XYZ file of C-alpha atoms in Angstrom:
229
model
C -11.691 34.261 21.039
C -10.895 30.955 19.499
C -11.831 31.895 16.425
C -9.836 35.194 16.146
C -6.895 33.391 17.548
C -7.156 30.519 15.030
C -6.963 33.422 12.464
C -4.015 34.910 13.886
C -2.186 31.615 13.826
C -3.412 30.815 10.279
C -1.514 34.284 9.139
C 1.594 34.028 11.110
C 1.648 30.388 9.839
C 1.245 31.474 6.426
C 3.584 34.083 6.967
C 6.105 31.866 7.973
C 5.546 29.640 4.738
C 5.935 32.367 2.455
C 9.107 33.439 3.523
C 10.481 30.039 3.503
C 8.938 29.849 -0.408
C 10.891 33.636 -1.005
C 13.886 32.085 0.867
C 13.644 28.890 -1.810
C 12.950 31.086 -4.548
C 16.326 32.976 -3.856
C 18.018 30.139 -3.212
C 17.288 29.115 -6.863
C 17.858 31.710 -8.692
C 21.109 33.346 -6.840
C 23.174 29.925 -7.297
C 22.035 28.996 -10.526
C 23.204 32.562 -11.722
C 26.645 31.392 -9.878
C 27.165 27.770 -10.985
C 26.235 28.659 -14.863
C 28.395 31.573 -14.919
C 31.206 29.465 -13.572
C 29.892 26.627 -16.235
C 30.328 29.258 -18.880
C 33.983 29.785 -17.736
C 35.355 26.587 -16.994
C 34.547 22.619 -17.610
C 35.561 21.869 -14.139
C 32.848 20.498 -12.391
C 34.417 20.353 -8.660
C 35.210 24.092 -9.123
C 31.607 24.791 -10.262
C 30.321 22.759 -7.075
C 32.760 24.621 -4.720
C 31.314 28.047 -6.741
C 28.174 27.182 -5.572
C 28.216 26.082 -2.537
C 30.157 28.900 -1.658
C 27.142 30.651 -3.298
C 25.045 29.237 -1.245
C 26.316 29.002 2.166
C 26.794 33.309 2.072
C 23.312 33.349 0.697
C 21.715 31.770 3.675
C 23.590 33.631 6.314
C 22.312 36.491 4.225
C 19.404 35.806 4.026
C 18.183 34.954 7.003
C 19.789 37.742 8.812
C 18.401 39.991 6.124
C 14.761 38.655 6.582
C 15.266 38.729 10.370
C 16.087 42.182 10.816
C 13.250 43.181 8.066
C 10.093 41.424 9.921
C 11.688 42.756 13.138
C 11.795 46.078 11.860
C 7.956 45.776 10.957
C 6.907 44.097 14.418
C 8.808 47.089 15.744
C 6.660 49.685 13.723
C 3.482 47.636 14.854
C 4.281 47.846 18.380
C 4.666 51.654 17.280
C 1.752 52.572 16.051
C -0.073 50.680 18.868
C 1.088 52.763 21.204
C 0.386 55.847 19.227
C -3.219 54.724 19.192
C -3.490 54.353 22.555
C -2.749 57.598 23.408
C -4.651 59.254 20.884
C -7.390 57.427 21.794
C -7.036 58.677 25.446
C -6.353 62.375 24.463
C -8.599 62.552 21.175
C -10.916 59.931 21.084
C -13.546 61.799 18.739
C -10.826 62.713 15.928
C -10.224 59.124 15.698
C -13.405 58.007 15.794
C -14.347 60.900 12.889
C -11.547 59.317 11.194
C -12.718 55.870 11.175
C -16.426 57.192 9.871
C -14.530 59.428 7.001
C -13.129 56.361 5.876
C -15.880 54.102 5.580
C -17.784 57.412 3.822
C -15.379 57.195 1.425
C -16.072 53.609 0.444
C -19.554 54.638 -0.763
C -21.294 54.204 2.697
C -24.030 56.212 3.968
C -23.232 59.179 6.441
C -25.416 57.305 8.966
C -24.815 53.750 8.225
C -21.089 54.942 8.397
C -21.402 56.476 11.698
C -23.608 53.219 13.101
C -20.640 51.064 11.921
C -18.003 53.182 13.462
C -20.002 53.254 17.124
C -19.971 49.545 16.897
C -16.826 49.155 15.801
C -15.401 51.347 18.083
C -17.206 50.166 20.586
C -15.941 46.616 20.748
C -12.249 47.335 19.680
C -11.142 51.182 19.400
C -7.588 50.593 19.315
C -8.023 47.275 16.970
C -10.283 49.094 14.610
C -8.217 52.539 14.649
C -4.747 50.956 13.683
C -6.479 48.728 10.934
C -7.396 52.063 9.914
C -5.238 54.337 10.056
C -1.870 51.798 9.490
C -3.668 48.934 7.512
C -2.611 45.906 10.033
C -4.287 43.444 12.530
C -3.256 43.776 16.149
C -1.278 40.802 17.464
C -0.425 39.577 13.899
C 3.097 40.128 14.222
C 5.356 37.950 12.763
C 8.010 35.838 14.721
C 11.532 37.901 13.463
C 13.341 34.113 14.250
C 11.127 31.757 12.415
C 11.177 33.836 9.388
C 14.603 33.652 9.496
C 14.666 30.257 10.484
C 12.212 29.424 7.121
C 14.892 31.457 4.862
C 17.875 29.853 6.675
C 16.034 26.143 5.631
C 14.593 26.945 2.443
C 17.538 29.054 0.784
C 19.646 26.140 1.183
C 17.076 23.387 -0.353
C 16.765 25.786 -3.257
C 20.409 25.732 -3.830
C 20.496 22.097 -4.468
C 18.268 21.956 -7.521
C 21.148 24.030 -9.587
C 24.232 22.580 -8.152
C 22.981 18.977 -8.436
C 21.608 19.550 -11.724
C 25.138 21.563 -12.882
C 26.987 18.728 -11.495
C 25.582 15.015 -12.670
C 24.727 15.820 -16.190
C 27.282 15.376 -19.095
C 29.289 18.595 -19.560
C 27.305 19.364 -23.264
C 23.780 19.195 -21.975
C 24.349 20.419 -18.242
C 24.103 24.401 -18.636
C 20.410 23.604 -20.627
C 19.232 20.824 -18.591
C 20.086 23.088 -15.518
C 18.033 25.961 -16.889
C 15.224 24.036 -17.583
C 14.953 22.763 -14.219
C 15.683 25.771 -12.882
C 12.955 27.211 -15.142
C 10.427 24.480 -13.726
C 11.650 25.800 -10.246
C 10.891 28.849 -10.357
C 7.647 28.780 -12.001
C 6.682 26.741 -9.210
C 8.079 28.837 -6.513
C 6.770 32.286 -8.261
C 3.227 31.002 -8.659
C 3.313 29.739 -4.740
C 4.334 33.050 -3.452
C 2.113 35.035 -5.831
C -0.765 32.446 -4.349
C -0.186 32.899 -0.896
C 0.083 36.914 -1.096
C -3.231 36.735 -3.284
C -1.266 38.841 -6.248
C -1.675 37.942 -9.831
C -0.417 34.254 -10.256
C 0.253 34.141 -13.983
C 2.340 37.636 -13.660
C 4.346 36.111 -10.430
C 4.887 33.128 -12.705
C 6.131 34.881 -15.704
C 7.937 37.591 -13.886
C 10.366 35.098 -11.727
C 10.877 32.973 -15.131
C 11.739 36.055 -17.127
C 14.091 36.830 -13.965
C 15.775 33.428 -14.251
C 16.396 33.432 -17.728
C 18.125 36.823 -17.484
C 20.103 36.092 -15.055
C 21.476 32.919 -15.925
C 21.821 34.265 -19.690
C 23.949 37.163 -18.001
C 25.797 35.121 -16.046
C 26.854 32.483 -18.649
C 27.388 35.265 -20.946
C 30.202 36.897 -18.345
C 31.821 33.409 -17.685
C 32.321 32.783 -20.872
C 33.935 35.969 -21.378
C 36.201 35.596 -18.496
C 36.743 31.680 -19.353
C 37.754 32.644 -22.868
């Protein structure tokens, strides 16, 4: 019991961290795109600070409330499909339990080694081993809806800064490159940390959210410059 809820912590907590990365990631790359845009329009650095912050204050009331409502709407689904599995356990416990043995058949298991795993399984956690199944989540693994959005609400923030700062204290020639190199270094950092604690392809993550940076702040100066000119 200690174990399994030492596991459930460890995922909620990692949970937790990721969307605080995501939050730090967006806060990166949405304000950057704002205060280089701006940088490509005007020379003014107080109006490029205001442009930012601006940036980022609607950015972390969005965010959060976005990231709140989505891992709420997935807790709510979990609760869901719990229920569903209760029932159909009550009312058709032997479809399930052919389910759960079709399943493991498929991975290349033996018919009978299949059905020995599926008694055992079964028998020490239908409803555990019949949602893992059937909706590919842990029971009780639910995320908290607030701290998410308490992580995004912190992180998106503290993201921010990097591009604002960086927009703001260096001399007006180099400040649009130096900013995009640090917001480069950012987001390599934050892309290969999220990729990392989702287990998906590091070095893709990590090129993927660079590529995305340099687009967007390419776009963005691009249009201010337009605008500015």
């Amino acid at each position: 019991m200690s174990k399994e809820h030492d596991k459930q912590t460890l995922a909620q907590r990692n949970n937790l961290i990721r969307a605080a990365v995501m939050g730090a990631n967006d806060g990166i790359l949405s304000v950057s795109g704002i205060v280089i845009g701006v940088a490509g329009a005007t020379t003014n650095s107080f109006a490029i600070f205001i442009a930012g912050f601006a940036g980022a204050l609607a950015g972390t009331v969005s965010m959060a409330m976005g990231e709140y409502t989505s891992v709420h709407s997935q807790n709510d689904a979990q609760v869901k499909a719990e229920k569903v599995q209760e029932v159909a356990l009550q009312t058709q416990y032997d479809t399930e339990f052919e389910f759960v043995k079709n399943k493991y058949a498929a991975q290349g298991i033996s018919d009978e080694l299949a059905t020995q795993a599926t008694k055992e399984m079964m028998a020490n956690d239908a409803l555990g081993t019949t949602v893992r199944e059937r909706y590919g989540f842990s029971l009780h693994h639910e995320v908290s809806a607030i701290g998410a959005a308490m992580a995004s609400m912190i992180a998106f923030p503290l993201g921010s800064l990097l591009p604002m700062l960086a927009i703001t204290l260096f001399p007006v020639k180099e400040r649009v490159i130096a900013t995009g190199i640090a917001v480069l270094i950012a987001l390599a950092i934050t892309g290969y940390s999220a990729a990392h604690l989702s287990g998906a392809n590091e070095k893709r993550a990590t090129i993927r959210n660079i590529v995305a940076g340099i687009f967007t702040m390419v776009v963005t100066y691009y249009i201010g410059t337009l605008i500015g000119h």
